[in-house]
Amino acid sequence: MIRILAIAVAAAIVPLAALAEPCPGKPQALGTERVIEVDAKTTPRVGRKHFPSTLPLRSKELVLTFDDGPWPATTSKILDALKHECVRATFFLLGRHVEEYPDLARRELAEGHTVGHHTFSHPLLSHMSLARAEAEINRGIAEDESAVYGQRRTNPATPFFRFPGFASNRGLLDRMGERGLVVFGADVWASDWNRMSPAQELRLILSRIEEVDRGIVLFHDTKAHTARMLPAFLRELKRRGFHIVHVVPAENPG
Ligand SMILES: [Zn+2]
């Protein structure tokens, strides 16, 4: 119990403490503007691509999220780019990749990022029975928690979940709500599952961000073009006056 509390406290305090000194020695860095707690009681489902509402963000505020990792060739480059700009993001982990590369998952947490969950093997859960779908979700969570926190459990330290392919249904959404898991959709897609050059991806994502003004941005840290584009993307956000918001679990969930 004490260990669980310690993790919860550390998760809440680390990003807040970082705000006091936004990016030591790098006044030109993008930085992380603020931290918000996200609670399933008040915001059970977020992201306007699939749900009616999103996080309470102000104009020009973005939450950066990365799915499907960790993946060795690309996740480490993405972590380097985020670290260089003192930006904190959220990673939705795939259990089968965590099983292979647990050190990368641990590095994400150690560098102050939020670690959410994205199943074990990325099936489209809406096509499965509720029991099979939940078993797949739990297998992913248990693998992630085991690697990151050393505890194989299905009630995760950070109760954030994203459906593979955004494929959910009413029964699954209700079940996530009962369990207190916040379902993350997105407000902006990088569409980086398509083949494109880093320059093409940069132009596309910047135009989409300008159009929506604020929101949750979806990338994939398994994609080489995303990893190559990220340093320029973060510099361009700074130049255009965007701010990064980091999402963390509520310290005392309602
Ligand atoms: Zn995915």
XYZ file of C-alpha atoms and ligand atoms in Angstrom:
255
model
C 0.000 0.000 0.000
C 2.778 2.403 0.950
C 4.493 1.605 -2.324
C 1.329 2.310 -4.294
C 0.909 5.614 -2.463
C 4.526 6.509 -3.113
C 4.056 5.904 -6.841
C 0.872 7.982 -6.879
C 2.558 10.835 -5.035
C 5.656 10.691 -7.235
C 3.516 10.668 -10.391
C 1.671 13.766 -9.213
C 4.656 15.671 -7.879
C 7.367 15.078 -10.453
C 5.734 17.036 -13.304
C 4.587 19.830 -10.980
C 8.066 20.207 -9.534
C 9.425 20.426 -13.073
C 7.214 23.430 -13.744
C 9.109 25.508 -11.197
C 12.124 25.368 -13.503
C 10.698 24.976 -17.005
C 13.867 24.008 -18.896
C 17.125 24.614 -17.050
C 19.705 26.375 -19.196
C 17.457 26.412 -22.285
C 15.358 29.571 -22.332
C 14.435 28.966 -25.984
C 12.997 25.493 -25.332
C 9.299 24.821 -25.828
C 8.921 23.462 -22.274
C 5.795 22.160 -20.571
C 3.390 24.965 -19.728
C 1.182 23.252 -17.157
C 0.003 19.943 -15.777
C -3.630 18.901 -15.511
C -5.087 15.997 -13.565
C -7.474 13.838 -15.559
C -10.139 11.872 -13.704
C -12.617 9.343 -15.107
C -15.334 10.797 -12.884
C -15.278 14.189 -14.593
C -13.800 13.354 -18.023
C -14.382 9.631 -18.732
C -13.838 10.022 -22.491
C -11.835 12.734 -24.196
C -11.057 13.636 -27.804
C -13.497 15.122 -30.288
C -12.612 12.768 -33.148
C -14.845 10.181 -31.456
C -16.431 11.740 -28.394
C -18.513 14.866 -27.791
C -15.938 16.591 -25.600
C -12.251 16.823 -24.865
C -9.876 18.005 -22.146
C -10.401 21.508 -20.718
C -7.662 23.162 -22.759
C -7.187 26.852 -23.490
C -6.466 28.335 -26.884
C -3.159 27.088 -28.360
C -2.724 24.346 -25.753
C -1.772 20.864 -26.932
C -1.408 17.451 -25.286
C 1.059 15.234 -27.158
C 0.391 11.490 -27.238
C 2.305 8.599 -28.817
C 0.844 5.127 -29.475
C 2.033 1.571 -30.144
C 5.533 1.743 -28.626
C 7.964 1.263 -27.223
C 9.983 0.571 -30.341
C 13.772 0.720 -30.169
C 14.694 2.510 -33.390
C 12.215 5.335 -32.913
C 11.000 5.710 -29.313
C 14.487 6.570 -28.065
C 14.803 9.352 -30.687
C 11.394 10.696 -29.681
C 12.379 10.667 -26.010
C 15.598 12.513 -26.867
C 13.659 15.199 -28.777
C 11.126 15.650 -25.961
C 13.917 15.854 -23.384
C 15.788 18.438 -25.438
C 12.723 20.720 -25.328
C 11.629 19.765 -21.767
C 8.305 18.555 -23.137
C 6.267 15.939 -21.310
C 4.031 13.630 -23.290
C 1.829 10.571 -22.839
C 2.708 7.157 -24.245
C -0.010 4.557 -24.837
C 1.952 1.325 -24.605
C 1.474 -1.918 -26.447
C 2.099 -4.798 -24.010
C 3.822 -7.026 -26.550
C 6.362 -4.275 -27.275
C 6.831 -3.554 -23.573
C 7.559 -7.254 -23.047
C 10.384 -6.989 -25.592
C 11.706 -3.553 -24.633
C 10.898 -2.936 -20.960
C 13.852 -0.569 -20.476
C 12.359 1.891 -22.959
C 9.028 1.859 -21.124
C 10.841 2.501 -17.853
C 12.769 5.352 -19.476
C 9.476 7.026 -20.443
C 8.354 7.099 -16.821
C 11.806 8.062 -15.514
C 11.852 11.093 -17.824
C 8.548 12.346 -16.449
C 6.165 11.185 -19.159
C 2.778 9.636 -18.517
C 2.406 5.944 -19.281
C -1.045 4.841 -20.481
C -2.255 1.579 -21.998
C -3.220 0.359 -25.469
C -3.813 -3.465 -25.082
C -1.299 -6.283 -25.480
C -1.401 -7.013 -29.209
C -3.530 -4.282 -30.835
C -6.690 -6.164 -31.899
C -9.857 -4.272 -32.819
C -11.714 -4.863 -29.562
C -15.130 -3.832 -30.855
C -15.230 -7.071 -32.874
C -14.661 -9.323 -29.855
C -16.804 -10.516 -26.949
C -16.657 -8.250 -23.913
C -14.850 -10.969 -21.928
C -12.183 -11.526 -24.604
C -11.736 -7.815 -25.146
C -11.276 -7.167 -21.448
C -8.801 -10.043 -21.157
C -6.749 -8.429 -23.940
C -6.905 -5.041 -22.213
C -5.871 -6.579 -18.893
C -3.013 -8.556 -20.425
C -1.630 -5.311 -21.840
C -2.035 -3.401 -18.583
C -0.424 -6.221 -16.563
C 2.553 -6.366 -18.919
C 3.022 -2.584 -18.831
C 2.700 -2.374 -15.044
C 5.068 -5.280 -14.560
C 7.776 -3.662 -16.683
C 7.338 -0.089 -15.487
C 6.481 -0.537 -11.793
C 7.476 -4.133 -11.078
C 3.903 -5.133 -10.269
C 1.834 -7.384 -12.516
C -1.583 -5.875 -11.844
C -4.670 -4.887 -13.818
C -5.564 -1.749 -11.836
C -2.917 0.534 -13.332
C -1.056 3.391 -11.631
C -2.225 5.650 -14.467
C -5.781 4.684 -15.497
C -5.523 6.030 -19.056
C -6.493 3.792 -21.985
C -6.741 4.207 -25.750
C -8.585 1.701 -27.962
C -6.556 0.292 -30.880
C -7.927 1.856 -34.035
C -10.366 3.783 -31.771
C -12.545 0.671 -32.088
C -14.795 0.698 -29.034
C -18.473 -0.023 -28.432
C -21.063 0.882 -25.830
C -20.402 -2.196 -23.642
C -16.649 -1.608 -23.604
C -16.994 2.101 -22.906
C -19.350 1.364 -20.008
C -16.896 -1.187 -18.644
C -14.010 1.284 -18.834
C -16.164 3.793 -16.963
C -16.964 1.273 -14.216
C -13.259 0.592 -13.793
C -12.364 4.279 -13.614
C -10.236 4.119 -16.777
C -10.186 7.351 -18.788
C -10.647 6.595 -22.499
C -8.419 8.800 -24.638
C -9.451 9.541 -28.177
C -7.761 12.416 -30.011
C -8.568 15.840 -31.428
C -5.883 15.862 -34.110
C -4.323 13.023 -36.068
C -0.866 13.164 -37.557
C -2.061 10.335 -39.863
C 1.479 9.009 -39.531
C 0.237 5.478 -40.264
C 0.416 6.639 -43.887
C 3.724 6.677 -45.746
C 5.046 10.214 -45.973
C 8.265 12.119 -45.607
C 9.070 13.939 -42.353
C 8.595 17.252 -44.204
C 5.161 16.191 -45.472
C 4.132 15.065 -42.000
C 5.331 18.356 -40.493
C 3.267 20.424 -42.945
C 0.174 18.262 -42.464
C 0.192 18.206 -38.675
C 0.914 21.927 -38.372
C -1.977 22.799 -40.672
C -4.345 20.540 -38.719
C -3.231 21.971 -35.381
C -3.750 25.530 -36.619
C -7.244 24.503 -37.722
C -8.372 22.973 -34.377
C -6.462 25.523 -32.228
C -6.158 23.151 -29.197
C -6.434 19.489 -28.306
C -4.947 16.025 -27.961
C -2.512 15.226 -30.774
C -2.004 11.618 -31.847
C 1.358 10.338 -33.103
C 2.916 6.872 -33.261
C 6.353 6.497 -31.690
C 6.905 3.421 -33.865
C 7.126 5.543 -37.024
C 10.497 6.641 -38.386
C 9.095 9.730 -40.142
C 7.507 10.893 -36.881
C 10.762 10.419 -34.968
C 12.667 12.366 -37.628
C 10.094 15.146 -37.780
C 9.667 15.715 -34.048
C 12.581 18.096 -33.286
C 11.455 20.514 -36.033
C 7.824 20.144 -34.976
C 8.591 21.132 -31.368
C 10.641 24.150 -32.489
C 7.823 25.230 -34.786
C 5.228 24.960 -31.989
C 7.374 27.311 -29.917
C 7.717 29.755 -32.811
C 3.937 29.748 -33.397
C 3.108 30.323 -29.726
C 1.630 26.918 -28.842
C 1.895 25.549 -25.292
C 2.267 21.983 -24.056
C -0.011 20.595 -21.356
C 0.948 17.412 -19.548
C -1.820 15.075 -18.373
C -1.457 13.049 -15.173
C -3.860 10.866 -13.192
C -5.891 12.529 -10.451
C -4.164 12.269 -7.089
C -7.421 11.529 -5.308
C -9.806 10.141 -7.943
C -13.348 11.321 -7.235
Zn -2.407 1.851 -31.953
